Short mmCIF file of C-alpha atoms and ligand atoms in Angstrom, two decimals:
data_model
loop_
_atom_site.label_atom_id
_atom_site.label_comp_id
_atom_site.label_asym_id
_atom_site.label_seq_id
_atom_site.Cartn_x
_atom_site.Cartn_y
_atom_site.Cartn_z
CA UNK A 1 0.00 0.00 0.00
CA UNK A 2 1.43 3.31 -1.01
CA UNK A 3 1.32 6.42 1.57
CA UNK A 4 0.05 9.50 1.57
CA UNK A 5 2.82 11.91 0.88
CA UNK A 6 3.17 13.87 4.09
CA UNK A 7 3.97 10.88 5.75
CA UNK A 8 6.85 9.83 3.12
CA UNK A 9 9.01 12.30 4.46
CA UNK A 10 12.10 12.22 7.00
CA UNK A 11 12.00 8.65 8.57
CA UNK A 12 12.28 10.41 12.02
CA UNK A 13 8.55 12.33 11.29
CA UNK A 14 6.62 8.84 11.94
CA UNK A 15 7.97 9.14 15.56
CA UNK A 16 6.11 11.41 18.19
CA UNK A 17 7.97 14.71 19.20
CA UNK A 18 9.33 14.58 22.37
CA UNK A 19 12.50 15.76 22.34
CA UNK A 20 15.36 17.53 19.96
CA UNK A 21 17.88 14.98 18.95
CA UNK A 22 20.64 15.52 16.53
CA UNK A 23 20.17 13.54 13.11
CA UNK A 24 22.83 11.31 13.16
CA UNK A 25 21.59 7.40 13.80
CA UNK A 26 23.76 5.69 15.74
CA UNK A 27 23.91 1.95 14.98
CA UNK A 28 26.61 0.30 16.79
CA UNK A 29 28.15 0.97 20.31
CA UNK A 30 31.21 -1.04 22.08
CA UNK A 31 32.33 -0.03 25.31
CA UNK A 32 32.53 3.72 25.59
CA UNK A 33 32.18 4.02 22.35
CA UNK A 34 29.25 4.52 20.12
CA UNK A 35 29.26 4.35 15.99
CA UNK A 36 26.67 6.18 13.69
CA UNK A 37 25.82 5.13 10.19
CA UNK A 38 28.43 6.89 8.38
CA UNK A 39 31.01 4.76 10.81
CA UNK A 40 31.87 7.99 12.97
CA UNK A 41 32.91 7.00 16.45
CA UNK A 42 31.36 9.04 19.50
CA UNK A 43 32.85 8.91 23.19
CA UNK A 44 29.46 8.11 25.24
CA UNK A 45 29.57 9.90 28.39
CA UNK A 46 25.92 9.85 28.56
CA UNK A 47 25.74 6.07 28.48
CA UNK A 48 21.96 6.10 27.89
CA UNK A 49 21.04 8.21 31.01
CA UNK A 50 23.93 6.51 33.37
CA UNK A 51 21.78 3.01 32.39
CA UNK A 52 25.05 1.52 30.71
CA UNK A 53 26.71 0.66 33.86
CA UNK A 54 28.75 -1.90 31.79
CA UNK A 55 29.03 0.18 28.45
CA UNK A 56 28.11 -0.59 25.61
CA UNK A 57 27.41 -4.31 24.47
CA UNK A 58 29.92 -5.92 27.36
CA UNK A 59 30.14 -9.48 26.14
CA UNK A 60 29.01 -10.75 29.72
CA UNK A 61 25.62 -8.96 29.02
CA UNK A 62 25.87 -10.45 25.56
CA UNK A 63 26.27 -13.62 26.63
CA UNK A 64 24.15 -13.26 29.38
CA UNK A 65 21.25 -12.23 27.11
CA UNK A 66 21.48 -14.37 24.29
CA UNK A 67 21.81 -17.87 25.80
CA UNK A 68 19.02 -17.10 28.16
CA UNK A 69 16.67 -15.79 24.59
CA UNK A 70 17.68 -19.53 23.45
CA UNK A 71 16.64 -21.27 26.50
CA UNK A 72 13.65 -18.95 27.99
CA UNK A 73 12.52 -15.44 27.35
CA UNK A 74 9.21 -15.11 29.37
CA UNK A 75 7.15 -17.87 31.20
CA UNK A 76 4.51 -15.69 33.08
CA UNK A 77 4.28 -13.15 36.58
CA UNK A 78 1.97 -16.60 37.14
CA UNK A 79 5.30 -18.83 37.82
CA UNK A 80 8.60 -18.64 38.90
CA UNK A 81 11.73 -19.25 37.04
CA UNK A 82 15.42 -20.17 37.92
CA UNK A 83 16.43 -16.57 36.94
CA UNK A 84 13.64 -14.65 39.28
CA UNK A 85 14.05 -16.26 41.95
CA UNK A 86 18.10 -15.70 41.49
CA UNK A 87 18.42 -12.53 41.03
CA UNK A 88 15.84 -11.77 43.57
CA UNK A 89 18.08 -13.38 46.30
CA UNK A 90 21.50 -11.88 45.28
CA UNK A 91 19.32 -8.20 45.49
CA UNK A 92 18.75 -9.13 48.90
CA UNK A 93 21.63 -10.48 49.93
CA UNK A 94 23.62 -7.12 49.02
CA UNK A 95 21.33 -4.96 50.43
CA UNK A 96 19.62 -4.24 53.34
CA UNK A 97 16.34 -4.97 52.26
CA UNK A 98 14.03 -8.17 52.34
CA UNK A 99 12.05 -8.44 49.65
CA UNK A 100 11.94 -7.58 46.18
CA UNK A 101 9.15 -6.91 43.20
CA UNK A 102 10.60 -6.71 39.46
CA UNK A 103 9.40 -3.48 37.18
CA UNK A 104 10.50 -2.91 33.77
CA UNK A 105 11.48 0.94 34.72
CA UNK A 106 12.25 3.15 36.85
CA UNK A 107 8.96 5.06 37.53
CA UNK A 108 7.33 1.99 37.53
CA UNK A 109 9.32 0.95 40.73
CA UNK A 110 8.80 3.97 42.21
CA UNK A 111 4.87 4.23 41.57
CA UNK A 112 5.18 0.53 43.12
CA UNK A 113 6.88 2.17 46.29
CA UNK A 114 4.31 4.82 46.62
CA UNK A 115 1.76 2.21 46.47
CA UNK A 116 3.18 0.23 49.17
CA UNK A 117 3.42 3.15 51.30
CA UNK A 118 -0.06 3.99 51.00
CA UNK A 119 -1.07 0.17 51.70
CA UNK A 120 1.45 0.30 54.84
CA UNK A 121 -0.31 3.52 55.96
CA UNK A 122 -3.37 2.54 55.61
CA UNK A 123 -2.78 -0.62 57.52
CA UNK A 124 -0.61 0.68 60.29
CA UNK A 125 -0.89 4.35 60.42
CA UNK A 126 -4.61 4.80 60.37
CA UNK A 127 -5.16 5.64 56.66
CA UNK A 128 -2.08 8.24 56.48
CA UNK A 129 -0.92 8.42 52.80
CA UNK A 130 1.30 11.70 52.04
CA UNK A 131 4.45 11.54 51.07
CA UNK A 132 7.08 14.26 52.09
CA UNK A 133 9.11 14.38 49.27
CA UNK A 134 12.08 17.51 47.47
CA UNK A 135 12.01 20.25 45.79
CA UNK A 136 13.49 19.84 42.17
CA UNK A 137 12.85 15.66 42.80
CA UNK A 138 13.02 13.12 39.61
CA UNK A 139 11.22 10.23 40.17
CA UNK A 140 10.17 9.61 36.42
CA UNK A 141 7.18 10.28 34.24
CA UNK A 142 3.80 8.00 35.09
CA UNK A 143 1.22 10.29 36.74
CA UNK A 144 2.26 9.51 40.24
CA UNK A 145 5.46 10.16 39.81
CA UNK A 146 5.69 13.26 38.15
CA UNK A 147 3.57 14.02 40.82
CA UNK A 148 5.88 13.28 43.35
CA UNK A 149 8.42 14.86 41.19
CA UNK A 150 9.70 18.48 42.74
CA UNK A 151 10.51 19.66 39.32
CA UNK A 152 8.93 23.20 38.50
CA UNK A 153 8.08 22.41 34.78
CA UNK A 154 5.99 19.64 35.46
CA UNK A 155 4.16 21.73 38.00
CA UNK A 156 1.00 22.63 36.07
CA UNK A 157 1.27 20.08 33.60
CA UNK A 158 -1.03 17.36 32.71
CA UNK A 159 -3.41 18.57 35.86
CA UNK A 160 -4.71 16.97 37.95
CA UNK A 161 -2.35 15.26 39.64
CA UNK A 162 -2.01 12.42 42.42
CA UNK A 163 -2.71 14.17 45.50
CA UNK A 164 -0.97 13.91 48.67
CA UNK A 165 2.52 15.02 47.99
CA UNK A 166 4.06 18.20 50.21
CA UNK A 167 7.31 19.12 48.78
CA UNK A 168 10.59 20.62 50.77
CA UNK A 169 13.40 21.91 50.52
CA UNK A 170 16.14 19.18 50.10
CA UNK A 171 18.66 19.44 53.06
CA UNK A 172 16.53 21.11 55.23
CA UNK A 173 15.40 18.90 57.91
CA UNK A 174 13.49 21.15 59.53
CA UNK A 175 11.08 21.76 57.00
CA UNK A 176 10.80 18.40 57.08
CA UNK A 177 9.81 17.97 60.68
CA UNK A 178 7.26 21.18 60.18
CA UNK A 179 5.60 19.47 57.11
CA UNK A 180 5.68 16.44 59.07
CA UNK A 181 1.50 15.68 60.30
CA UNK A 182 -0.58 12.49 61.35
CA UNK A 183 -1.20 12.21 57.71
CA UNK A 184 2.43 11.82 57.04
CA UNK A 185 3.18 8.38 56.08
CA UNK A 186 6.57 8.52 54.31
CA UNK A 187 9.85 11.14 53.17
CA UNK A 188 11.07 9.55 49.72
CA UNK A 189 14.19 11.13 48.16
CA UNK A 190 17.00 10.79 45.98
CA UNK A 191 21.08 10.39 47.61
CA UNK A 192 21.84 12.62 45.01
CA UNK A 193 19.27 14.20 42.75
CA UNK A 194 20.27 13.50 39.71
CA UNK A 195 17.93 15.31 37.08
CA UNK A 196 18.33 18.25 38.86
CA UNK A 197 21.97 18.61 37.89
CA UNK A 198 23.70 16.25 40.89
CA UNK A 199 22.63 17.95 44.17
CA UNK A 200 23.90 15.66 46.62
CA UNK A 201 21.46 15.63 49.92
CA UNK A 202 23.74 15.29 52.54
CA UNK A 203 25.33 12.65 54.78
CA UNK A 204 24.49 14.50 58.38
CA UNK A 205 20.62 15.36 56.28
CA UNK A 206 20.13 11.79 54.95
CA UNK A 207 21.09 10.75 58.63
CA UNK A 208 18.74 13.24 60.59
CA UNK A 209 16.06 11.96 58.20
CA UNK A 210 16.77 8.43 59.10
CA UNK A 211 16.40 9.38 62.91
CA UNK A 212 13.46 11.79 62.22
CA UNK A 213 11.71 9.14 60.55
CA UNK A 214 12.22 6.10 62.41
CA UNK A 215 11.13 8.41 65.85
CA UNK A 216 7.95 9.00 63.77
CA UNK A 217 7.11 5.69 62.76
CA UNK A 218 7.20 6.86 59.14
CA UNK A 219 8.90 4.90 56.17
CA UNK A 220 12.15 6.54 54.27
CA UNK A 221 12.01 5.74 50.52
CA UNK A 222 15.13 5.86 48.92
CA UNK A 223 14.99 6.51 45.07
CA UNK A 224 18.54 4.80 43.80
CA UNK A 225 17.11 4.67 40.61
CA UNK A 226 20.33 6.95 39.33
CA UNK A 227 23.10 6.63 42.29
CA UNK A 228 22.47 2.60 42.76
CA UNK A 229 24.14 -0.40 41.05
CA UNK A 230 27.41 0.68 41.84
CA UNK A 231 27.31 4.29 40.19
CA UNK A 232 28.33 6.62 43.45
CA UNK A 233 31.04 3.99 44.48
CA UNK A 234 29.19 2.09 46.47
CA UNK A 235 26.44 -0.73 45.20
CA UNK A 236 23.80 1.32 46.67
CA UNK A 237 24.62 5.47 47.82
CA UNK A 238 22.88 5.10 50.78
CA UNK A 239 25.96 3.00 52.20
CA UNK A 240 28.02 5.88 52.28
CA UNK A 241 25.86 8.10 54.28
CA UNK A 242 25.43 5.08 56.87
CA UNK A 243 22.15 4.14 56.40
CA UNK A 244 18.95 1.83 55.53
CA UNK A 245 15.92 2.74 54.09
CA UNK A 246 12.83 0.76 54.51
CA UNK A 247 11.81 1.15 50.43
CA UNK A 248 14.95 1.25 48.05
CA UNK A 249 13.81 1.64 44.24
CA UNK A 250 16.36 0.87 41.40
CA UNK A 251 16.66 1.05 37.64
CA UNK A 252 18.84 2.74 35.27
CA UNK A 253 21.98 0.35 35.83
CA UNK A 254 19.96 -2.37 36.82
CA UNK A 255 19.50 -3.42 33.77
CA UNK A 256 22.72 -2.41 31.88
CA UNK A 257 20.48 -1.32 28.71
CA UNK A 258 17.82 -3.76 29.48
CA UNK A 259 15.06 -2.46 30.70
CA UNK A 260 14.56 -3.33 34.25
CA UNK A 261 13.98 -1.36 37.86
CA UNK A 262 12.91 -3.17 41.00
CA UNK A 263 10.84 -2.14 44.12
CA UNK A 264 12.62 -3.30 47.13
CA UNK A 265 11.49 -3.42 50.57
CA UNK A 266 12.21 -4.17 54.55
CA UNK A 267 10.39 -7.46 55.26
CA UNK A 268 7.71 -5.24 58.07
CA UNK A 269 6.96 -3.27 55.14
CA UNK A 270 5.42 -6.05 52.73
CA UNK A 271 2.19 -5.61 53.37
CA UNK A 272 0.86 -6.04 49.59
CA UNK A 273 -2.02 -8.87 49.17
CA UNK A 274 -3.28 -11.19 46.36
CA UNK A 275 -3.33 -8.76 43.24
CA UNK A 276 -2.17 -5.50 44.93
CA UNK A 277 0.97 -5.29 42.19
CA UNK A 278 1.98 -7.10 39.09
CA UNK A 279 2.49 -6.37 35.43
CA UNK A 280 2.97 -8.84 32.46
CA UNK A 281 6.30 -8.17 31.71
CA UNK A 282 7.68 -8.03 35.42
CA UNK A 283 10.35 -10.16 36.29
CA UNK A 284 10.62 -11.91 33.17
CA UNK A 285 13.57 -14.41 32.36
CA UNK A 286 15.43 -12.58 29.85
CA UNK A 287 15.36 -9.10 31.49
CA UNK A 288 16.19 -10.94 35.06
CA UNK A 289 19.52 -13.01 32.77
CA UNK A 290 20.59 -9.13 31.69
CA UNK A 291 20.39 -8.31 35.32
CA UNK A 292 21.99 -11.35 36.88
CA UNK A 293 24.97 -10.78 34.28
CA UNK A 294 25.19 -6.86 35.09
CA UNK A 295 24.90 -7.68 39.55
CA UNK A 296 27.67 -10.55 39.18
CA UNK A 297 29.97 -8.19 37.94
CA UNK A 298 28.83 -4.61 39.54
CA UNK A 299 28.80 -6.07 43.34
CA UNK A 300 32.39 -7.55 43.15
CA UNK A 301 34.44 -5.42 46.08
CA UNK A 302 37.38 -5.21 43.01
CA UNK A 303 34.66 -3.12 40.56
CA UNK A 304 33.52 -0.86 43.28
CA UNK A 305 36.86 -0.32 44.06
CA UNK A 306 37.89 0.85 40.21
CA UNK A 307 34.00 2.75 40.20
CA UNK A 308 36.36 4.70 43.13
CA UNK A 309 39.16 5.22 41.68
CA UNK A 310 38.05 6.55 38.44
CA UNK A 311 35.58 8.56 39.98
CA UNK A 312 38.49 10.23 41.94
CA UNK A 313 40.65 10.61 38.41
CA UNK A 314 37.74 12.07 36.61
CA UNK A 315 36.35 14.45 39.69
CA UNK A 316 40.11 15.66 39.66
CA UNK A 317 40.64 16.42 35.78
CA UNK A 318 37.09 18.05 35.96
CA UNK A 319 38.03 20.48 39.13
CA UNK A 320 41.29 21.65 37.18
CA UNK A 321 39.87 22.00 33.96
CA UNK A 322 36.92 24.09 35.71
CA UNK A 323 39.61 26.58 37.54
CA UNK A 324 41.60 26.77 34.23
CA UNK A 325 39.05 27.35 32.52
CA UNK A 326 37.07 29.35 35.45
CA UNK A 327 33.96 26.99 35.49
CA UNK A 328 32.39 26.29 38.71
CA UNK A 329 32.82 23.60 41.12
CA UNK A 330 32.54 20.03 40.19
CA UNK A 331 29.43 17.91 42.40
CA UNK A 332 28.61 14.50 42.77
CA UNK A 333 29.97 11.19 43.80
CA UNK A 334 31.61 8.40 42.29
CA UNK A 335 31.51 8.21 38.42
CA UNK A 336 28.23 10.88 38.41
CA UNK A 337 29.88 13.86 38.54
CA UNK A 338 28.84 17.41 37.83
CA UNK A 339 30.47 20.94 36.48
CA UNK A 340 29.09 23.97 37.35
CA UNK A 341 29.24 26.54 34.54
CA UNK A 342 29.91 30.20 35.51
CA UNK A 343 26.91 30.72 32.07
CA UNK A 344 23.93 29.35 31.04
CA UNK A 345 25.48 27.96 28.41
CA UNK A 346 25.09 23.80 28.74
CA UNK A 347 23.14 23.02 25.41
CA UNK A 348 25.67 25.02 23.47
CA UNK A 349 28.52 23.33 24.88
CA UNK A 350 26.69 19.84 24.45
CA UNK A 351 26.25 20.70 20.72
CA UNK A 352 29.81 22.03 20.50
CA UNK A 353 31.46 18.03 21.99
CA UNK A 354 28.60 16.47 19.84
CA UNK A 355 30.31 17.85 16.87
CA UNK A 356 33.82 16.99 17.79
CA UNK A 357 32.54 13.44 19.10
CA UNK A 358 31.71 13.61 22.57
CA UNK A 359 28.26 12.72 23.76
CA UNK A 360 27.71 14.61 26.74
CA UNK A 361 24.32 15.71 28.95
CA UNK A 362 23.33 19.26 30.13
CA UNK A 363 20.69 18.54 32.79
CA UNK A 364 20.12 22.07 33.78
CA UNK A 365 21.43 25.23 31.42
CA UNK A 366 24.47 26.12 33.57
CA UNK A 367 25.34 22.28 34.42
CA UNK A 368 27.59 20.05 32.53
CA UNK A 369 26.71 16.21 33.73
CA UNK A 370 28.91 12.90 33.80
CA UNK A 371 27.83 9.48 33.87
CA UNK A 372 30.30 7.24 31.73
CA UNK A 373 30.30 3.55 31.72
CA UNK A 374 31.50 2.19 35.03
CA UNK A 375 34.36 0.49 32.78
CA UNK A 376 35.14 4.01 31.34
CA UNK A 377 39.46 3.72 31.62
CA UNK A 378 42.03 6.76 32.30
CA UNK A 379 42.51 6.97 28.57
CA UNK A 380 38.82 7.96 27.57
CA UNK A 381 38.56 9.74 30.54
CA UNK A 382 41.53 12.10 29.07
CA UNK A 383 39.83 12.35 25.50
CA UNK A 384 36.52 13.31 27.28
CA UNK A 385 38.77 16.41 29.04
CA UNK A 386 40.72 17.26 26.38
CA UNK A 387 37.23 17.90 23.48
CA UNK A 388 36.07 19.19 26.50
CA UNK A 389 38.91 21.43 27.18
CA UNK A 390 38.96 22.68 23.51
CA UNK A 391 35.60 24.06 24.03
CA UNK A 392 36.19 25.80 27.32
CA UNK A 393 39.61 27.18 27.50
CA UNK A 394 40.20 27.70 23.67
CA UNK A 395 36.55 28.73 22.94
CA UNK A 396 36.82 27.33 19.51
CA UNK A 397 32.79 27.73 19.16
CA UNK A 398 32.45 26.27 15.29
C1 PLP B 401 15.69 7.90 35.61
C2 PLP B 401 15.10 8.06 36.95
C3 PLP B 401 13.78 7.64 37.23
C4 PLP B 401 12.85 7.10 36.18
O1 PLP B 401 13.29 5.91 35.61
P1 PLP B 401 12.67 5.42 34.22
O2 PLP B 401 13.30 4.10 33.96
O3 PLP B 401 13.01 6.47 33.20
O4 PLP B 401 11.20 5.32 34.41
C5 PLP B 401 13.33 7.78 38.52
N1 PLP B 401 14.12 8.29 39.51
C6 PLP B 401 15.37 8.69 39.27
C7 PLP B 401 16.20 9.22 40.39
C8 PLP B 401 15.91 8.61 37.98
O5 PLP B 401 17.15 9.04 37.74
#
């Protein structure tokens, strides 16, 4: 069937507008690297949204993924496979938490957490069901979660939204404590907020909220969607601040590309019943393969130990490139790092690498962001800084 003209056009105009993306089309990616159709390379810094925790196409996840399509992709949420309930257990075996329910995002782990709050508070804390939760928060982009969400665009859009969120201030406990009410049934935050441009909340804040919450009888709902799997340093951020949430939500590296997130939880937490949560796709057999593959390799003490040390190299090429070139300071933890920009000039500059080969993210105009692979080496660390240099300190704007 032939048709109709208008629709003949660019291949890109059969897919809905959402965002601006440059035209190239990439079609091959190894390691840091990425490849477009014309067989230009790219140095991925961007990594799919810090998702690539392995890179691109590590042949562990390859492996992983295509002997487990040959054996079993999907039996049903109605069963239980070898790979469920394995990946399940070495979740909680790492982790302080209990229990575990498998999403196929991000958001959808974290509408899964405010669900389980609500349940909890309606069991235990007569029918209390807000949710404290930050100021300029990212907790993705299904109704309840953009509701949660702190971040000002979203404010007004798609209205109404799920009620019974009261935002703060992040690192500000005492807004906290005068939001707090009877209604209160749960603070849920980020370790670092990530959208917002890497705003770390802080160790002595995440600590006072731990206390503060705990005293109340209220849950703390960690959102590691971004700063778990390894990315801060640590498997899970919240290690390095000391503490233990009762909900932990992760995604993004999860997965390493495949889509996965899970809702984890504190065994007194559990309270869902028969056909509270589910979803077709969750837990499947490939996606839990892809996230075995990704956890065997992400939780060894060795990794988390390199995560370190090139989180160290790269935070300390950043900080003098950003005084050479007098940027601002340099944020974040781990290999999720941050550069301040003394101008609003992020998109610019993100156009300006893209050109010279550098794929790079601008979460917030005067914010430069950095979330390579986790096996990013010294080497492509130094070609990141030295496009990036060329930009900053020689100004070469094409
Ligand atoms: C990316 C992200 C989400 C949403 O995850 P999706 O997989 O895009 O739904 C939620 N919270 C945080 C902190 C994130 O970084």
């Amino acid at each position: 069937m032939m048709r109709p003209p208008e629709k003949r056009g660019l291949p890109a105009s059969s897919l809905m507008w959402t965002a601006d993306r440059p035209s190239t089309v990439f079609v091959q990616g190894q390691g840091s690297w990425l490849t477009d159709k014309e067989g230009n390379n790219y140095l991925d810094f961007v990594q799919g949204w810090a998702v690539n925790c392995l890179g691109h196409s590590h042949p562990a996840l390859v492996k992983a993924i295509s002997e487990q399509a040959g054996r079993l992709i999907n039996a049903s949420p109605a069963y239980f496979t070898d790979r469920l309930l394995e990946l399940a257990r070495k979740i909680v075996d790492h982790s302080a938490m209990d229990k575990v329910f498998f999403t196929n995002s991000g958001a959808e782990a974290n509408e899964g957490a405010i669900k389980l709050a609500r349940k909890w508070g309606q069991i235990h804390r007569s029918g209390a069901r807000e949710i404290i939760t930050m100021h300029n928060s990212f907790h993705g982009r299904t109704l309840a979660t953009m509701s949660a969400s702190g971040k000002p665009q979203w404010e007004t859009l798609f209205e109404p939204k799920v009620p019974d969120f009261v935002k703060v201030p992040l690192n500000d406990i005492e807004a906290v404590q005068n939001a707090l009410t009877e209604r209160t049934v749960a603070v849920m935050l980020e370790p670092i907020q990530g959208e917002a441009g890497v705003i770390p909340a802080s160790r002595e804040y995440l600590s006072a909220l731990r206390g503060l919450t705990s005293r109340e009888g209220i849950l703390l709902i960690l959102d590691e969607i971004q700063t778990g799997m390894g990315r801060t340093g640590t498997l899970f951020a919240c290690e390095q601040a000391g503490i233990e949430p009762d909900i932990m939500t992760l995604g993004k590296g999860i997965g390493g590309g495949f889509p996965l997130g899970a809702l984890t939880a504190r065994e007194s937490v559990c309270c869902f019943e028969k056909g509270d949560q589910g979803g077709t796709f969750n837990g499947n057999a490939l996606a839990m393969a892809a996230g075995l593959a990704v956890f065997e390799i992400v939780s060894r003490p060795e990794f988390l130990e390199g995560v370190r040390r090139k989180g160290e190299y790269l935070r300390v090429r950043l900080e003098e490139l950003s005084s050479r070139a007098g940027q601002d300071r340099v944020r974040g933890q781990g290999l999720l790092l941050a550069m301040g920009l003394d101008s609003d000039e992020g998109a610019r500059i993100v156009e300006e690498v893209f050109a010279r080969g550098l794929l790079l993210n601008s979460p917030r105009p005067d914010t430069l962001r950095f979330m390579p692979a986790l096996t990013v080496s010294e080497e492509e660390i130094d070609r990141m800084i030295g496009i990036l240099e060329e930009i900053l300190i020689r100004k070469r704007f094409s």
